[in-house]
XYZ file of C-alpha atoms in Angstrom:
673
model
C -14.154 33.901 26.953
C -11.237 31.766 25.812
C -8.120 33.786 24.905
C -7.720 34.303 21.200
C -5.251 32.153 19.297
C -3.136 33.688 16.587
C -1.858 31.661 13.670
C -0.164 32.755 10.504
C -3.263 32.204 8.388
C -5.741 33.801 10.834
C -7.919 36.517 9.272
C -7.377 38.727 12.325
C -5.081 41.326 10.877
C -6.171 44.808 11.845
C -8.591 46.269 9.319
C -7.322 49.436 7.661
C -9.987 52.005 6.794
C -9.474 53.436 3.343
C -10.721 56.815 4.636
C -8.252 56.924 7.535
C -6.371 60.217 7.610
C -2.610 59.851 7.474
C 0.088 62.298 8.572
C 2.621 63.111 5.874
C 5.845 64.965 6.557
C 6.712 67.784 4.150
C 10.208 68.798 3.065
C 10.269 71.664 5.585
C 9.560 69.295 8.485
C 5.901 70.223 8.913
C 3.089 67.659 8.791
C -0.044 67.809 6.716
C -3.154 65.641 6.828
C -3.596 63.417 3.786
C -6.738 61.382 3.105
C -6.638 58.420 0.726
C -10.283 59.115 -0.127
C -9.302 62.353 -1.826
C -6.117 61.061 -3.422
C -6.033 62.788 -6.800
C -2.579 61.586 -7.761
C -2.051 60.336 -11.288
C -1.768 56.589 -10.449
C -5.001 56.695 -8.456
C -6.859 58.406 -11.302
C -5.537 55.877 -13.818
C -6.640 52.995 -11.610
C -10.079 54.520 -11.105
C -10.534 55.147 -14.823
C -9.445 51.590 -15.647
C -11.914 50.132 -13.151
C -14.762 52.156 -14.669
C -13.652 51.090 -18.160
C -13.751 47.411 -17.200
C -17.036 47.660 -15.319
C -18.813 49.247 -18.306
C -17.983 46.205 -20.436
C -19.188 43.600 -17.917
C -22.946 42.995 -17.818
C -24.604 44.247 -14.661
C -26.023 40.830 -13.631
C -22.585 39.275 -14.010
C -20.992 42.066 -11.944
C -23.550 41.576 -9.203
C -23.115 37.803 -9.235
C -19.328 38.065 -9.064
C -19.449 40.540 -6.184
C -21.922 38.338 -4.329
C -19.716 35.294 -4.920
C -16.606 37.073 -3.679
C -18.475 38.319 -0.633
C -19.793 34.822 0.109
C -16.364 33.239 -0.295
C -14.818 35.725 2.129
C -17.304 34.575 4.743
C -18.975 36.383 7.623
C -17.511 39.485 9.228
C -16.223 39.018 11.829
C -15.252 35.415 11.076
C -16.432 32.575 13.291
C -13.488 30.672 14.808
C -14.296 27.092 15.698
C -13.510 25.854 19.205
C -14.550 22.676 20.981
C -16.420 23.054 24.242
C -16.098 19.705 26.052
C -19.142 17.555 26.634
C -19.312 16.915 30.401
C -16.350 19.223 31.042
C -15.990 18.172 34.682
C -15.278 14.607 33.581
C -13.078 15.419 30.582
C -10.873 17.854 32.480
C -10.351 15.519 35.442
C -7.050 14.118 34.077
C -5.716 17.672 33.714
C -6.658 18.543 37.301
C -5.008 15.357 38.567
C -1.763 16.241 36.810
C -1.829 19.782 38.190
C -2.557 18.478 41.688
C 0.103 15.768 41.932
C 2.675 17.321 39.575
C 2.362 21.026 40.279
C 5.744 22.122 38.963
C 7.103 21.983 35.440
C 10.086 19.829 36.397
C 7.751 17.309 38.020
C 5.781 17.018 34.804
C 8.980 16.640 32.760
C 10.292 13.870 35.024
C 6.968 12.028 34.888
C 6.904 12.306 31.094
C 10.434 10.896 30.784
C 9.528 7.997 33.073
C 6.414 7.406 30.973
C 8.487 7.281 27.759
C 10.986 4.903 29.373
C 8.228 2.552 30.543
C 6.583 2.534 27.106
C 9.878 1.818 25.353
C 10.916 -0.881 27.831
C 7.668 -2.872 27.730
C 7.362 -2.527 23.954
C 10.969 -3.677 23.436
C 10.616 -6.724 25.690
C 7.468 -7.943 23.943
C 8.939 -7.133 20.523
C 12.081 -9.136 21.241
C 10.035 -12.178 22.183
C 7.952 -11.744 19.043
C 10.786 -11.096 16.600
C 13.399 -13.665 17.542
C 12.416 -17.328 17.457
C 14.034 -20.233 19.251
C 15.504 -23.169 17.390
C 13.445 -26.056 16.077
C 15.145 -29.180 17.354
C 17.031 -30.876 14.571
C 16.436 -28.077 12.040
C 18.008 -24.957 13.554
C 16.700 -21.395 13.782
C 13.715 -20.784 11.471
C 14.185 -18.452 8.501
C 11.752 -15.529 8.592
C 9.834 -15.365 5.308
C 7.079 -13.107 4.036
C 3.477 -14.118 3.466
C 4.134 -14.461 -0.283
C 7.406 -16.399 -0.214
C 7.464 -19.324 -2.636
C 9.902 -21.553 -4.465
C 8.985 -20.991 -8.118
C 9.262 -17.983 -10.421
C 6.686 -16.847 -12.973
C 6.930 -17.745 -16.643
C 10.396 -18.986 -17.570
C 12.031 -17.324 -14.565
C 13.263 -20.679 -13.263
C 15.015 -21.417 -16.539
C 14.927 -24.447 -18.786
C 13.459 -27.445 -16.927
C 13.352 -25.273 -13.796
C 17.080 -25.719 -13.170
C 17.418 -22.237 -11.641
C 14.964 -23.190 -8.890
C 16.608 -26.422 -7.766
C 16.723 -28.445 -5.573
C 13.354 -30.077 -6.240
C 13.513 -32.639 -3.432
C 15.449 -34.148 -0.523
C 15.670 -30.808 1.281
C 14.007 -29.274 4.325
C 13.486 -25.715 5.519
C 12.670 -24.396 8.980
C 10.610 -21.259 8.397
C 8.705 -18.623 10.302
C 5.562 -16.906 8.992
C 4.052 -13.629 10.251
C 0.447 -13.342 11.348
C -2.526 -12.722 9.044
C -1.050 -14.229 5.880
C -4.508 -15.389 4.826
C -5.322 -11.854 3.679
C -2.496 -11.856 1.106
C -4.114 -12.386 -2.285
C -3.404 -11.997 -5.980
C -4.453 -8.680 -7.485
C -4.010 -9.729 -11.116
C -5.072 -12.962 -12.821
C -2.550 -15.789 -12.592
C -2.542 -18.881 -14.813
C -2.435 -22.399 -13.383
C -2.663 -24.782 -16.322
C -5.700 -23.540 -18.245
C -7.195 -21.790 -15.187
C -6.936 -18.103 -14.330
C -7.202 -17.288 -10.625
C -7.452 -13.862 -9.048
C -8.264 -12.174 -5.726
C -7.449 -15.266 -3.705
C -4.450 -16.787 -2.015
C -2.044 -18.635 -4.317
C -2.280 -22.108 -2.790
C -2.265 -25.046 -5.223
C -2.997 -28.481 -3.788
C -3.523 -29.794 -0.273
C -4.609 -33.039 1.372
C -6.564 -35.554 -0.676
C -8.332 -36.639 2.529
C -9.154 -34.031 5.231
C -8.649 -36.656 7.951
C -5.099 -37.473 6.890
C -2.121 -36.042 8.840
C -0.460 -32.787 7.845
C 2.453 -34.582 6.214
C 0.107 -36.120 3.627
C -0.689 -32.711 2.109
C 1.204 -31.794 -1.034
C 1.459 -28.346 -2.590
C 2.770 -27.188 -5.937
C 6.086 -25.368 -5.741
C 4.695 -21.994 -6.819
C 2.244 -21.884 -3.889
C 2.621 -19.332 -1.108
C 4.456 -21.189 1.659
C 2.726 -19.394 4.537
C -0.703 -19.647 2.927
C -0.112 -23.363 2.398
C 0.989 -23.790 6.029
C -2.247 -22.152 7.215
C -4.270 -24.260 4.773
C -2.673 -27.459 6.074
C -3.273 -26.497 9.716
C 0.414 -26.378 10.641
C 0.223 -22.743 11.825
C -2.607 -20.365 12.684
C -3.515 -17.321 10.668
C -3.986 -15.093 13.726
C -0.613 -15.711 15.351
C 1.583 -17.015 12.534
C 4.148 -19.528 13.635
C 7.082 -21.753 12.759
C 7.367 -25.104 11.072
C 9.424 -27.268 8.749
C 8.628 -28.046 5.127
C 10.092 -30.821 3.031
C 10.680 -30.689 -0.723
C 9.243 -33.855 -2.246
C 10.121 -33.397 -5.919
C 7.768 -34.152 -8.815
C 4.143 -34.853 -7.922
C 0.865 -34.946 -9.816
C -2.856 -34.503 -9.173
C -2.965 -31.610 -6.700
C -6.476 -31.559 -5.178
C -8.603 -28.456 -4.674
C -9.733 -28.234 -1.052
C -10.975 -25.648 1.421
C -9.430 -25.679 4.880
C -8.945 -23.074 7.612
C -10.522 -20.316 5.523
C -8.364 -20.815 2.396
C -9.628 -22.414 -0.817
C -6.810 -24.051 -2.737
C -6.605 -24.448 -6.516
C -6.593 -27.882 -8.093
C -4.152 -29.006 -10.798
C -4.650 -32.372 -12.511
C -1.173 -32.862 -13.971
C 2.420 -33.101 -12.742
C 4.796 -30.408 -11.512
C 8.554 -30.923 -10.888
C 8.764 -29.173 -7.496
C 6.376 -29.856 -4.645
C 6.498 -29.616 -0.880
C 4.749 -30.867 2.228
C 5.013 -30.093 5.939
C 6.484 -32.289 8.655
C 4.239 -33.315 11.540
C 5.258 -32.217 15.019
C 7.528 -29.349 13.909
C 5.215 -26.446 14.745
C 6.714 -24.425 17.602
C 5.406 -21.645 19.806
C 7.114 -18.805 17.955
C 4.057 -16.607 17.783
C 3.769 -13.242 16.109
C 2.890 -11.005 19.080
C 1.642 -8.036 17.082
C -1.689 -8.062 18.922
C -0.172 -7.920 22.434
C 2.122 -5.179 21.109
C -0.937 -3.323 19.852
C -2.476 -3.496 23.324
C 0.720 -2.041 24.828
C 0.876 0.829 22.344
C -2.836 1.640 22.553
C -2.755 1.783 26.365
C 0.294 4.044 26.544
C -0.830 6.341 23.732
C -4.294 6.677 25.287
C -2.866 7.530 28.714
C -0.638 10.169 27.174
C -3.573 11.637 25.250
C -5.704 11.871 28.385
C -3.098 13.467 30.644
C -1.391 15.981 28.362
C -2.683 19.243 26.940
C 0.452 20.333 25.092
C -0.225 19.974 21.351
C 3.477 19.468 20.595
C 3.980 16.731 23.207
C 0.778 14.982 22.179
C 1.402 15.101 18.423
C 5.055 14.098 18.439
C 4.631 11.361 21.038
C 1.846 9.786 19.010
C 3.639 10.317 15.689
C 6.864 8.652 16.836
C 5.141 5.868 18.784
C 2.804 4.884 15.969
C 5.518 5.129 13.331
C 7.763 2.575 15.005
C 4.798 0.420 15.994
C 3.836 0.112 12.314
C 7.426 -0.270 11.091
C 8.386 -2.950 13.632
C 5.177 -4.679 14.704
C 1.829 -4.222 12.972
C 2.884 -3.925 9.311
C 6.664 -4.298 8.984
C 8.407 -4.566 5.604
C 9.278 -8.144 4.691
C 12.902 -8.580 5.700
C 14.302 -11.778 7.185
C 16.953 -9.978 9.261
C 15.291 -7.966 12.022
C 18.301 -5.684 12.400
C 17.918 -4.719 8.749
C 14.298 -3.922 9.554
C 15.311 -1.600 12.401
C 17.825 0.125 10.138
C 15.198 0.603 7.437
C 12.717 2.031 9.956
C 15.173 4.666 11.195
C 16.142 5.526 7.634
C 12.515 6.239 6.760
C 11.766 8.055 10.009
C 14.044 11.057 9.426
C 12.325 12.339 6.249
C 8.963 11.355 7.745
C 9.743 13.572 10.755
C 10.264 16.529 8.410
C 6.841 15.909 6.886
C 5.475 15.567 10.417
C 6.857 19.007 11.247
C 4.929 20.506 8.334
C 1.768 18.612 9.318
C 2.023 19.852 12.902
C 2.921 23.441 12.023
C 0.174 24.033 9.471
C -2.547 21.537 10.401
C -2.423 19.846 13.796
C -1.329 22.759 15.979
C -4.443 24.804 15.221
C -6.656 21.794 15.917
C -5.012 20.798 19.215
C -4.162 24.158 20.819
C -6.208 24.981 23.945
C -8.145 21.742 23.531
C -9.333 20.483 26.930
C -11.800 17.841 25.716
C -9.409 15.055 26.673
C -11.734 12.114 26.129
C -13.033 13.448 22.815
C -9.465 14.066 21.645
C -8.497 10.517 22.591
C -11.492 8.889 20.928
C -11.691 11.038 17.801
C -8.107 12.073 16.967
C -6.114 9.227 18.495
C -8.686 6.541 17.694
C -8.882 7.615 14.066
C -5.098 7.806 13.902
C -4.876 4.175 14.969
C -7.458 3.236 12.328
C -5.318 4.872 9.640
C -2.042 3.466 10.958
C -3.529 -0.049 10.929
C -4.430 0.362 7.268
C -3.517 -3.262 6.566
C -6.416 -4.322 8.814
C -8.898 -1.514 8.153
C -8.960 0.023 4.678
C -7.283 -3.054 3.217
C -10.701 -4.693 3.472
C -12.138 -2.261 0.916
C -12.260 -4.131 -2.430
C -10.245 -1.505 -4.296
C -6.614 -2.371 -4.870
C -5.824 0.021 -7.720
C -7.933 2.800 -9.190
C -7.564 1.751 -12.814
C -10.543 1.072 -15.121
C -9.370 -2.507 -15.718
C -9.072 -3.347 -12.021
C -12.319 -1.645 -11.033
C -14.278 -3.644 -13.608
C -12.514 -6.864 -12.706
C -12.500 -6.847 -8.905
C -15.764 -7.957 -7.268
C -17.405 -5.170 -5.292
C -15.003 -2.500 -6.539
C -17.589 -0.311 -8.297
C -19.988 0.053 -5.310
C -17.021 0.594 -2.994
C -15.616 3.287 -5.285
C -18.976 5.071 -5.441
C -19.237 5.076 -1.644
C -15.655 6.339 -1.221
C -16.058 9.131 -3.800
C -19.382 10.303 -2.361
C -17.974 10.242 1.164
C -14.964 12.348 0.182
C -17.218 14.750 -1.743
C -19.576 15.422 1.155
C -16.709 15.655 3.634
C -15.014 18.199 1.359
C -18.214 20.259 1.222
C -18.408 20.312 5.007
C -14.779 21.345 5.380
C -15.182 24.046 2.717
C -18.062 25.520 4.720
C -15.839 25.610 7.803
C -13.152 27.466 5.846
C -15.745 30.026 4.796
C -16.974 30.491 8.358
C -13.419 31.181 9.538
C -12.754 33.534 6.629
C -9.977 31.350 5.210
C -11.654 30.010 2.082
C -9.886 32.288 -0.469
C -6.370 31.251 0.531
C -7.256 27.550 0.727
C -8.998 27.697 -2.634
C -5.734 29.106 -3.948
C -3.756 26.347 -2.209
C -5.849 23.515 -3.617
C -5.969 25.211 -6.988
C -2.178 25.205 -6.975
C -2.109 21.524 -5.956
C -4.577 20.627 -8.687
C -2.552 22.525 -11.278
C 0.604 20.663 -10.253
C -1.177 17.313 -10.558
C -2.487 18.214 -14.008
C 1.014 19.195 -15.121
C 2.342 15.853 -13.867
C -0.377 13.998 -15.769
C 0.701 15.764 -18.972
C 4.364 14.763 -18.644
C 4.994 12.286 -21.478
C 6.019 8.698 -20.721
C 5.361 9.135 -17.009
C 2.472 7.982 -14.830
C 0.995 9.908 -11.918
C 0.700 7.559 -8.955
C -0.965 8.883 -5.822
C -0.005 6.572 -2.979
C -1.960 6.772 0.244
C 0.750 8.780 2.025
C 0.499 11.382 -0.765
C -3.288 11.359 -0.498
C -2.963 12.100 3.220
C -0.616 15.028 2.580
C -3.009 16.458 -0.016
C -6.038 16.303 2.276
C -4.510 17.228 5.647
C -4.558 21.031 5.044
C -8.336 20.775 4.822
C -8.557 19.626 8.457
C -6.990 22.633 10.191
C -9.983 23.479 12.405
C -10.820 22.810 16.002
C -14.081 20.979 15.588
C -14.989 17.381 16.165
C -15.145 16.234 12.574
C -11.721 17.738 11.902
C -10.299 15.843 14.880
C -11.566 12.652 13.264
C -10.366 13.431 9.724
C -6.986 14.744 10.815
C -6.226 11.749 13.007
C -7.245 9.358 10.235
C -5.088 11.062 7.593
C -2.110 11.300 9.944
C -2.385 7.560 10.572
C -2.561 6.863 6.831
C 0.583 8.924 6.290
C 2.392 7.047 9.062
C 1.396 3.672 7.622
C 2.361 4.672 4.098
C 5.894 5.727 5.009
C 6.645 3.186 7.746
C 5.512 0.281 5.559
C 6.268 1.350 2.008
C 8.631 4.316 2.103
C 8.634 7.416 -0.081
C 7.675 6.017 -3.464
C 7.691 8.596 -6.229
C 4.520 10.369 -7.292
C 5.782 10.009 -10.886
C 6.794 6.590 -12.152
C 7.725 5.178 -15.518
C 5.512 2.603 -17.260
C 8.290 0.064 -16.710
C 8.161 0.632 -12.942
C 4.412 0.077 -12.963
C 4.649 -2.894 -15.315
C 6.207 -5.340 -12.878
C 5.364 -8.811 -14.166
C 2.144 -7.754 -15.845
C 1.440 -8.373 -19.506
C 3.674 -6.566 -21.951
C 1.111 -6.360 -24.735
C 3.595 -8.098 -27.020
C 2.783 -10.122 -30.119
C 2.014 -13.810 -29.666
C 3.320 -16.755 -31.701
C 0.957 -18.264 -34.250
C 1.047 -22.001 -33.602
C -0.068 -24.346 -36.350
C -2.463 -27.198 -35.448
C -0.406 -29.850 -33.636
C 0.534 -33.162 -35.200
C -0.657 -36.099 -33.062
C -0.008 -39.638 -34.339
C -2.732 -42.271 -34.202
C -1.247 -43.957 -31.146
C -1.257 -40.633 -29.265
C 2.287 -41.183 -28.043
C 3.474 -37.637 -28.711
C 2.502 -34.239 -30.020
C 4.507 -31.951 -32.334
C 4.155 -28.179 -32.665
C 5.451 -26.011 -35.518
C 5.223 -22.305 -36.330
C 6.007 -19.940 -39.200
C 9.629 -19.260 -40.065
C 9.297 -15.510 -39.706
C 10.039 -13.998 -36.287
C 8.633 -10.540 -35.426
C 11.098 -7.675 -35.267
C 12.808 -7.418 -31.906
C 12.599 -11.137 -31.098
C 14.998 -13.969 -31.856
C 13.499 -17.140 -30.392
C 10.527 -18.971 -28.958
C 9.841 -20.470 -25.509
C 7.502 -23.363 -24.708
C 5.959 -23.995 -21.281
C 4.588 -27.424 -20.437
C 2.542 -27.466 -17.238
C 3.892 -23.976 -16.403
C 7.528 -25.151 -16.689
C 9.804 -24.097 -19.545
C 10.678 -27.299 -21.383
C 12.051 -26.035 -24.683
C 13.503 -22.914 -26.232
C 14.945 -22.409 -29.694
C 16.436 -19.439 -31.510
C 15.988 -18.354 -35.096
C 19.592 -19.082 -36.051
C 19.169 -22.742 -35.038
C 17.682 -23.553 -38.435
C 17.290 -27.306 -38.116
C 15.745 -27.275 -34.646
C 13.494 -24.395 -35.628
C 12.100 -26.197 -38.659
C 11.662 -29.513 -36.825
C 9.498 -27.831 -34.215
C 8.856 -29.064 -30.678
C 7.828 -32.637 -29.883
C 6.605 -33.771 -26.479
C 6.021 -37.405 -25.556
C 3.347 -38.543 -23.142
C 4.611 -40.483 -20.136
C 1.562 -40.425 -17.868
C -2.145 -40.630 -18.427
C -2.717 -36.971 -17.447
C -3.594 -33.774 -19.278
C -0.771 -31.523 -20.489
C -0.866 -27.729 -20.793
C 1.207 -25.932 -23.462
C 1.910 -22.215 -23.815
C 4.206 -20.348 -26.193
C 5.981 -16.978 -26.184
C 8.494 -15.079 -28.303
C 11.890 -14.527 -26.736
C 14.422 -11.729 -26.766
C 17.672 -13.192 -25.521
C 16.787 -15.251 -22.450
C 13.702 -13.220 -21.572
C 10.219 -14.211 -22.692
C 7.433 -11.894 -23.799
C 3.743 -12.633 -23.176
C 2.747 -16.288 -23.310
C -0.298 -17.552 -25.153
C -3.205 -19.065 -23.307
C -2.883 -22.755 -22.602
C -3.691 -25.401 -25.178
C -4.626 -28.722 -23.572
C -3.522 -32.172 -24.692
C -6.165 -34.149 -22.868
C -5.610 -37.510 -21.279
C -7.791 -39.132 -23.979
C -5.400 -37.847 -26.654
C -7.602 -35.035 -27.971
C -6.253 -31.527 -28.478
C -8.131 -28.520 -27.089
C -7.130 -25.415 -28.989
C -5.843 -22.459 -26.997
C -8.063 -19.406 -26.713
C -6.995 -16.123 -28.251
C -5.073 -13.579 -26.216
C -2.157 -13.743 -23.811
C -1.884 -15.999 -20.804
C -1.946 -14.211 -17.476
C 0.796 -16.229 -15.813
C 2.996 -13.167 -15.654
C 0.325 -10.918 -14.185
C 1.648 -8.726 -11.406
C 0.871 -10.360 -8.096
C 0.116 -8.762 -4.769
C 3.026 -9.221 -2.416
C 4.786 -11.567 -4.860
C 8.440 -12.097 -4.078
C 9.262 -13.304 -7.560
C 8.885 -10.126 -9.593
C 12.409 -10.306 -11.001
C 14.519 -13.075 -12.470
C 17.505 -12.243 -10.282
C 16.763 -13.540 -6.791
C 18.590 -14.307 -3.598
C 18.504 -17.581 -1.716
C 18.007 -18.034 2.019
C 20.468 -20.390 3.689
C 20.445 -22.697 0.677
C 16.713 -23.272 0.966
C 16.015 -22.217 -2.600
C 13.189 -19.850 -1.650
C 12.851 -17.317 -4.416
C 12.528 -13.846 -2.958
C 14.246 -10.631 -2.049
C 13.134 -10.724 1.571
C 16.305 -12.636 2.377
C 18.692 -9.885 1.419
C 18.902 -6.230 2.263
C 16.479 -5.202 -0.431
C 12.843 -4.820 0.457
C 10.363 -7.177 -1.143
C 8.471 -5.965 -4.164
C 4.882 -5.624 -3.054
C 1.865 -3.829 -4.420
C 0.449 -1.155 -2.122
C -2.847 -2.307 -0.739
C -5.360 0.518 -1.040
C -5.869 4.204 -1.598
C -3.544 4.850 -4.458
C -4.327 5.966 -7.945
C -2.709 5.018 -11.223
C -3.597 7.583 -13.873
């Protein structure tokens, strides 16, 4: 028989018989026997009378059903405490026997553990240094580390009139470094390119006109993802990332749509003022070594899991090791300066360690104490923990980016995936609830989750705020339901712990309550749209003129015009003559032109209309109703604000080059309500 384990929430308190006789001391020092069964004191009689009064007014079937329900919820007496008996115990306990044989004393074990930690840290640091710091590219200097979504052009009118805020357009080069797996970075909201709306794909516009031409012949529009374009061109690999040099080539037209190296680019049949290509022979061996680092961390964490039985040593070693592996290697925040990344990781670790203390104290300790199934613990708990910590490679594949009705209807495969996820959680919850009943702990955990649910409902009711359950919050909500020592709880607990680690190491402690403005990002504002009169096109088709009503909606003072996704004209209401003359655009090339219009407040534009097309044959194609989706919030888009930093004069628009973390949308498992 395994020795009993006592935890704060164990239902093992000594039962007190209501009929137990108690000794009571009288005023004269003598003792008399007092039985609670025959307590005729006034409070007892009042309580008894009240109970009879209530019972008479409750129907007998309802009383019986309620008593049966309460009895069922309390579970069996005595409760059944789950423990794991190892499969093939002789094999699973072999690592423990080896430790006891070769390290018999406590100080021997402590010294071996310290040496183990030192070896893990040393090997991890050496590989990380080689992965994080690139050598120079001859003639171009040290590459600038950019994120998978770095690009040169802002949304809407973010680059200003004629794109002047995003100059230079040409005669400039940039040595850059891309992380691995940038092919998976996709848009999560529709984005307008001319009269097209693209979504759930990489933002790469253009490419080579002939697949057999050299890399330098490829041309990409300036608002394309640089790393996605580099993979598309074949300059770097998706699996290992890499370095290269791009060249700004100014205004280009006719960007072809091609599919290369697993990325389908978008075509654009007109001109754009900023374009880039890649220089042949500049790719260097500055690989992203996240996969070798994963091998190192998996080997060391597995060895520790096999050879230790202490729940505290196991939990905290894995928690710390996986946290810094995610923060520095497998899914690091997008910062160009690696020392800033290390600083950010340590800043997030301290509050994460406090949460880890709560997780260990109230969830993991019960599951791991006296557990000798070393192989099962390694496969189920540690393996699942790695699956959760590598969320960007595991659950990121589920086609659910945000649990909003709009996104679920729009994203392919989201509805079946949501049904599967909900049903899985439901049946898992039923199984865990049964375990709580068997251990006699269901009443207190029903109270706990009732309290959590009440708090969430209160947050939903707070006006002008949105409840946003990120995946680290989801893990914290579900972890208390895994505090058993059975095999399925090992699996669930490891998975949720890994999700928590990934959520904090990658994204930080985002608030559970956020304002609509924080959730808005660059998405549509729902603003009013300008009413544009039918354009005036002369018989020779040399130009086109647009006019609009004199009245401006309240709150706006001007109008902005985009031509081929570039702001080419803006006018304010107090400029009477320009306002009444309207906007005239002359045709210089035999290509189609795309026009969109938006009201302005100061220098900021509201929602743009959909694109009207002035075709190359001179005909006008009227714009469809509704707003353009050029400003839709983009996954991992670096251009979510007008105020941007620049990296070494390269002109890349993005916050990854400063100390501020890039603005990215969390991948999966969060809920916007």
